[in-house]
PDB file of C-alpha atoms in Angstrom:
ATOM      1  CA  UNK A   9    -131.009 -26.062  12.431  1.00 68.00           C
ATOM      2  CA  UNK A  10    -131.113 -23.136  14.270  1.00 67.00           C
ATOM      3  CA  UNK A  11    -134.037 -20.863  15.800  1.00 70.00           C
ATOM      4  CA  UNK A  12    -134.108 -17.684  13.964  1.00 75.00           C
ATOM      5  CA  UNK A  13    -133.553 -15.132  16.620  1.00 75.00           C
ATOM      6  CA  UNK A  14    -130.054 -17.312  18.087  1.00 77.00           C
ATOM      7  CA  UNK A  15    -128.763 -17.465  14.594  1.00 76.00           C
ATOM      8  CA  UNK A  16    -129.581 -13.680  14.244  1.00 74.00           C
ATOM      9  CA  UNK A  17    -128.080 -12.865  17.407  1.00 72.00           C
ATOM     10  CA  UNK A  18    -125.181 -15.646  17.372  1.00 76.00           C
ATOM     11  CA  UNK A  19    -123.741 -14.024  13.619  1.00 72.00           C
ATOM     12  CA  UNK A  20    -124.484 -10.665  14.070  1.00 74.00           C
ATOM     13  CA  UNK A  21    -121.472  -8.555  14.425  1.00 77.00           C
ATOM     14  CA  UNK A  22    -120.514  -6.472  17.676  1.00 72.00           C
ATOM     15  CA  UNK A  23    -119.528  -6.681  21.152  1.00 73.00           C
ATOM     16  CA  UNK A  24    -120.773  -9.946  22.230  1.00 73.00           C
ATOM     17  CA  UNK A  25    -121.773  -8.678  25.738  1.00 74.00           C
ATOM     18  CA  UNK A  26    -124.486  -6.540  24.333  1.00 75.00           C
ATOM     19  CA  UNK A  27    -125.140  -8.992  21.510  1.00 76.00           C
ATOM     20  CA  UNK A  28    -126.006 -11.964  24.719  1.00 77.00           C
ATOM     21  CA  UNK A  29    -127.686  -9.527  26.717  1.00 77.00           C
ATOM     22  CA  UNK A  30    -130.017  -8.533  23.800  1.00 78.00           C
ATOM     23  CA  UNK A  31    -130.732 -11.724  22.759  1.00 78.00           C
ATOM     24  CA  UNK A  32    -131.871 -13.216  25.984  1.00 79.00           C
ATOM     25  CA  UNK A  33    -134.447 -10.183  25.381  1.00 80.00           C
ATOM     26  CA  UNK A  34    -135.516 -11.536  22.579  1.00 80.00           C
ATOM     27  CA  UNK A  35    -136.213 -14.852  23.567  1.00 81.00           C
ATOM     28  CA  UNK A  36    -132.821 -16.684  21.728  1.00 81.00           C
ATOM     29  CA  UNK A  37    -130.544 -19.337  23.674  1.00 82.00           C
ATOM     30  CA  UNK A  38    -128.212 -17.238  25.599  1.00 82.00           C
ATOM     31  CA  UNK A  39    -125.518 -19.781  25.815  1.00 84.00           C
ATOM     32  CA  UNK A  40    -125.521 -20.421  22.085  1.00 85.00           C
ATOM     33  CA  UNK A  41    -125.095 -16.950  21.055  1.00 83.00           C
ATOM     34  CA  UNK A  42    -122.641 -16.217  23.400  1.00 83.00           C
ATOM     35  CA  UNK A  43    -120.534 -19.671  22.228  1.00 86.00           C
ATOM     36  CA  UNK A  44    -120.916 -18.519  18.623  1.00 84.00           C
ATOM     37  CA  UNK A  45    -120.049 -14.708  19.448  1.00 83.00           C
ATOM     38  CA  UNK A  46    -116.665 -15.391  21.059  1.00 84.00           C
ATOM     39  CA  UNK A  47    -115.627 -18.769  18.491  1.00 87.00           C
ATOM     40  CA  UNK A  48    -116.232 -15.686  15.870  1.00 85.00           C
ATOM     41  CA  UNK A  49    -113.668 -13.765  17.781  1.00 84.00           C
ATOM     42  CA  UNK A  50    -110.990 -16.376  18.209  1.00 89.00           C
ATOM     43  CA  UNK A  51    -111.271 -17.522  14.602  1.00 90.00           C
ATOM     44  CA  UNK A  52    -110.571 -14.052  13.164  1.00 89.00           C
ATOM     45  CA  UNK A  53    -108.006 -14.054  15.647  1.00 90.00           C
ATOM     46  CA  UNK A  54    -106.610 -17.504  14.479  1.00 94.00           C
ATOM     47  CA  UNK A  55    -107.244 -16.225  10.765  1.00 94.00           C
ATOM     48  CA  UNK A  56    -105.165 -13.341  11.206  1.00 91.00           C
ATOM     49  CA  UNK A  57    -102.505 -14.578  12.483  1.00 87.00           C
ATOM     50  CA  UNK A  58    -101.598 -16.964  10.188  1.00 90.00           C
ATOM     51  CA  UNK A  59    -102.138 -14.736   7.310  1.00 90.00           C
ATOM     52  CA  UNK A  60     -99.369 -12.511   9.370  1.00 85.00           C
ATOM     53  CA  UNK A  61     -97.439 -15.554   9.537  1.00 84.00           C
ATOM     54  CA  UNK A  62     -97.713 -16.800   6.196  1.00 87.00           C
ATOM     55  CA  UNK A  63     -96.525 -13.062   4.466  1.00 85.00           C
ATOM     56  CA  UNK A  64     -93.421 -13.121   7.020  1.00 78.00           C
ATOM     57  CA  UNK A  65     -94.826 -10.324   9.127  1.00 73.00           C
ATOM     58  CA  UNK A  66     -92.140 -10.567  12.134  1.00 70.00           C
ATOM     59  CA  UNK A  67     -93.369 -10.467  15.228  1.00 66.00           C
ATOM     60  CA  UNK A  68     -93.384  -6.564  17.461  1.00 69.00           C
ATOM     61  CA  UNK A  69     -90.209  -5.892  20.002  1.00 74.00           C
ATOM     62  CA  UNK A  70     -90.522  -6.133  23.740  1.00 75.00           C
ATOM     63  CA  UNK A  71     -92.873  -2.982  24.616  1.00 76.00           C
ATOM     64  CA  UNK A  72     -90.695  -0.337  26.797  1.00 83.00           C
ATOM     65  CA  UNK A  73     -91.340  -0.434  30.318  1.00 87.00           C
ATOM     66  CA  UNK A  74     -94.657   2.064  30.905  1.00 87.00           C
ATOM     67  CA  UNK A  75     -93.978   4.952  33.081  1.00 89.00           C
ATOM     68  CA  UNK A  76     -96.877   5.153  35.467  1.00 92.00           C
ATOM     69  CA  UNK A  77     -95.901   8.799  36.640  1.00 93.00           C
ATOM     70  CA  UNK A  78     -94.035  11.011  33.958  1.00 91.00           C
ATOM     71  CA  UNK A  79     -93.730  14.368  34.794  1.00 93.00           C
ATOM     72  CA  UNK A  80     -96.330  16.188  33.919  1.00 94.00           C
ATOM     73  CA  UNK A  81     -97.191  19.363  31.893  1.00 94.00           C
ATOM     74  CA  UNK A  82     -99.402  21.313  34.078  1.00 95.00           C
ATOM     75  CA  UNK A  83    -100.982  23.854  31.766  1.00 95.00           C
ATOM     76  CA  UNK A  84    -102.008  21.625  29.198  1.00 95.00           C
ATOM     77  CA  UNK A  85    -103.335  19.372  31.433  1.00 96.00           C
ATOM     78  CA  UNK A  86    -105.420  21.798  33.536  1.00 96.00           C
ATOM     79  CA  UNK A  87    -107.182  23.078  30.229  1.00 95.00           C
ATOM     80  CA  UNK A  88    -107.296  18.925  29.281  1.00 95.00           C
ATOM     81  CA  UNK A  89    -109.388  18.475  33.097  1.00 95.00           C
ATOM     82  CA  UNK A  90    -111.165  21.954  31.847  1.00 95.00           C
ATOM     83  CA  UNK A  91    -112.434  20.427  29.060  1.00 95.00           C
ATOM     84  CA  UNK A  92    -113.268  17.225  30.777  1.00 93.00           C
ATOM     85  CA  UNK A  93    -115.531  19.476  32.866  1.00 94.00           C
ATOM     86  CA  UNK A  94    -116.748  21.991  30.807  1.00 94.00           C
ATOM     87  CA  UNK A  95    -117.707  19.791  27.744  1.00 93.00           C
ATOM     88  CA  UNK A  96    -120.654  17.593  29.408  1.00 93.00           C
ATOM     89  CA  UNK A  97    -122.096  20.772  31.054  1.00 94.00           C
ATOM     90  CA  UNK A  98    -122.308  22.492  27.672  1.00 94.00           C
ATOM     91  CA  UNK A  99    -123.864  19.280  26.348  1.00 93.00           C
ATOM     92  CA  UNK A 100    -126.381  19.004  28.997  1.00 92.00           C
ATOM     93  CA  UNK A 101    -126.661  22.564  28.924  1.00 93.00           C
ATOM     94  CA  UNK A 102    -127.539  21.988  24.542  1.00 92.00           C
ATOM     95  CA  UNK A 103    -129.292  19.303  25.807  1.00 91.00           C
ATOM     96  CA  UNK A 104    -127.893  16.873  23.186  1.00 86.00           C
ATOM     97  CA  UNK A 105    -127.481  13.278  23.114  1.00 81.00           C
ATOM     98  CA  UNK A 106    -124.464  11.240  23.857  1.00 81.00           C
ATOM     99  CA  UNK A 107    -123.209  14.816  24.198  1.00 85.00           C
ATOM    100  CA  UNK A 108    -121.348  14.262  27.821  1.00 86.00           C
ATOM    101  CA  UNK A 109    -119.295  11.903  25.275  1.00 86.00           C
ATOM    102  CA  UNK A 110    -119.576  14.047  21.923  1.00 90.00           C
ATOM    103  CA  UNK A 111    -119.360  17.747  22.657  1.00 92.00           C
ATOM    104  CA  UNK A 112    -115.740  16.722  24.518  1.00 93.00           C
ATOM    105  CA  UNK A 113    -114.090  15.254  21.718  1.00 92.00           C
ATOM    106  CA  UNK A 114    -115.350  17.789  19.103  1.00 94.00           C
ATOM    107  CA  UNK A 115    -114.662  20.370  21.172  1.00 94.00           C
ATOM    108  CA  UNK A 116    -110.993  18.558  21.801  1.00 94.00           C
ATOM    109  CA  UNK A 117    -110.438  18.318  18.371  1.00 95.00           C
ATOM    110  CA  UNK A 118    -111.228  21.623  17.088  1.00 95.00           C
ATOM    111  CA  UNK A 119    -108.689  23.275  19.921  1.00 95.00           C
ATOM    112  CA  UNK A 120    -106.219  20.954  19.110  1.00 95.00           C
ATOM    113  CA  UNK A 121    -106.149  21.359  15.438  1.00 95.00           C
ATOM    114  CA  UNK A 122    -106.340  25.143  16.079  1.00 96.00           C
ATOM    115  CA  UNK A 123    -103.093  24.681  18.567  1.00 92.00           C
ATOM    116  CA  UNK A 124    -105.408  26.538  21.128  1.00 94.00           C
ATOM    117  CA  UNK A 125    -104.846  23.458  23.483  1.00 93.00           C
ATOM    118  CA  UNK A 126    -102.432  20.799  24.106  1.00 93.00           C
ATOM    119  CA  UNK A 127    -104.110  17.673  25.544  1.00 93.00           C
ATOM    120  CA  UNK A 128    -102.182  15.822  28.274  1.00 94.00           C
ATOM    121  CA  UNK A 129    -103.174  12.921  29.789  1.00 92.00           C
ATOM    122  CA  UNK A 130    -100.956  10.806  31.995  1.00 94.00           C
ATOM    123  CA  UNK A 131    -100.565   7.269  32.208  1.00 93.00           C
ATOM    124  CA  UNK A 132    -102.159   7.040  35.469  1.00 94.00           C
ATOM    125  CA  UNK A 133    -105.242   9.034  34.919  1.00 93.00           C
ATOM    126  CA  UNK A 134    -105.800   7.025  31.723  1.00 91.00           C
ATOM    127  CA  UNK A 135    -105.521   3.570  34.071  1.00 92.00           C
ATOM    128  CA  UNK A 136    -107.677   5.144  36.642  1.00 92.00           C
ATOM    129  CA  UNK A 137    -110.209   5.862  34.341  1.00 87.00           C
ATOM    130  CA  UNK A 138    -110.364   3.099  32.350  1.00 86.00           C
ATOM    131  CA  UNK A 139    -110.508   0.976  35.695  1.00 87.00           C
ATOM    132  CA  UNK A 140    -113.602   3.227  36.496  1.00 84.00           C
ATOM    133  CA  UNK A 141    -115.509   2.345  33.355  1.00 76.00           C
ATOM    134  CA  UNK A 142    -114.592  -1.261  33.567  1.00 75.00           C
ATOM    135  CA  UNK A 143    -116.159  -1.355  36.608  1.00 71.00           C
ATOM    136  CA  UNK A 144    -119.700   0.727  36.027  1.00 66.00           C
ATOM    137  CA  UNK A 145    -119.613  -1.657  32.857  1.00 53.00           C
ATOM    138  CA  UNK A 146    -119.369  -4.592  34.701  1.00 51.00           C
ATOM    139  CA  UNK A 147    -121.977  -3.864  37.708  1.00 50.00           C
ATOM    140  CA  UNK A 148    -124.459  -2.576  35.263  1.00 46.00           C
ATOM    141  CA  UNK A 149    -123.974  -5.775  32.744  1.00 48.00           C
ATOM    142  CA  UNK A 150    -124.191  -7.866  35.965  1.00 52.00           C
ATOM    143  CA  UNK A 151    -127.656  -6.325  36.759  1.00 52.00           C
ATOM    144  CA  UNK A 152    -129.256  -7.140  33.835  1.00 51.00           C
ATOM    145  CA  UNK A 153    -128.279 -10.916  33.305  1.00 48.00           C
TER     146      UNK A 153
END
């Protein structure tokens, strides 16, 4: 009942941003993929929940307050901002793809296992930067719809 390329794109699994945006490229009904995309989400949602329900999972505690400014370890998070810094310019140094994401977190990991580093990141530079990607996210999805 469908066309092909909106029931490809409307049951295909992943974020359903990308999934709309690359299926008006393809020619398939927008609207319909998007509808089917997020009704996937909320019955999994729906779905899991009652399976929670029905084994007598109990419900979490009241989260602690968050702490917007704990004091912070200096050291480890000077080598954490090193990394931050040096990783991408080694990757674009290597000249390797996805590496301003990749060389980072390999690099990250390795020191970390290795107790060479301690990585410290504080609530409000997590916030800060996950505001900043939410909003380059947002402006560049905007641009191409």
């Amino acid at each position: 009942m469908l066309p092909g390329t909106t029931a490809l794109w409307g049951i295909s699994p992943g974020a359903a941003s990308i999934m709309t945006i690359m299926a008006e490229a393809y020619g398939a009904d927008v609207r319909l993929v998007a509808f089917m995309q997020y009704l996937r989400v909320v019955m999994v949602a729906v779905v899991a929940t009652i399976v929670a329900k029905s084994f007598g999972i109990a419900g979490a505690h009241a989260p602690s307050a968050i702490v917007w400014f704990p004091p912070v370890a200096w050291v480890p998070f000077a080598e954490t901002m090193a990394l931050a810094v040096i990783g991408p310019l080694v990757a674009q140094r290597l000249n390797i793809p996805a590496g301003a994401m990749l060389v980072p977190l390999v690099m990250g990991i390795v020191l970390a296992h290795f107790e060479l580093i301690s990585i410290e990141l504080p609530t409000w530079l997590l916030a800060a930067s996950y505001a900043l990607i939410a909003g380059t996210s947002g402006s560049a999805l905007r641009g191409r719809c």
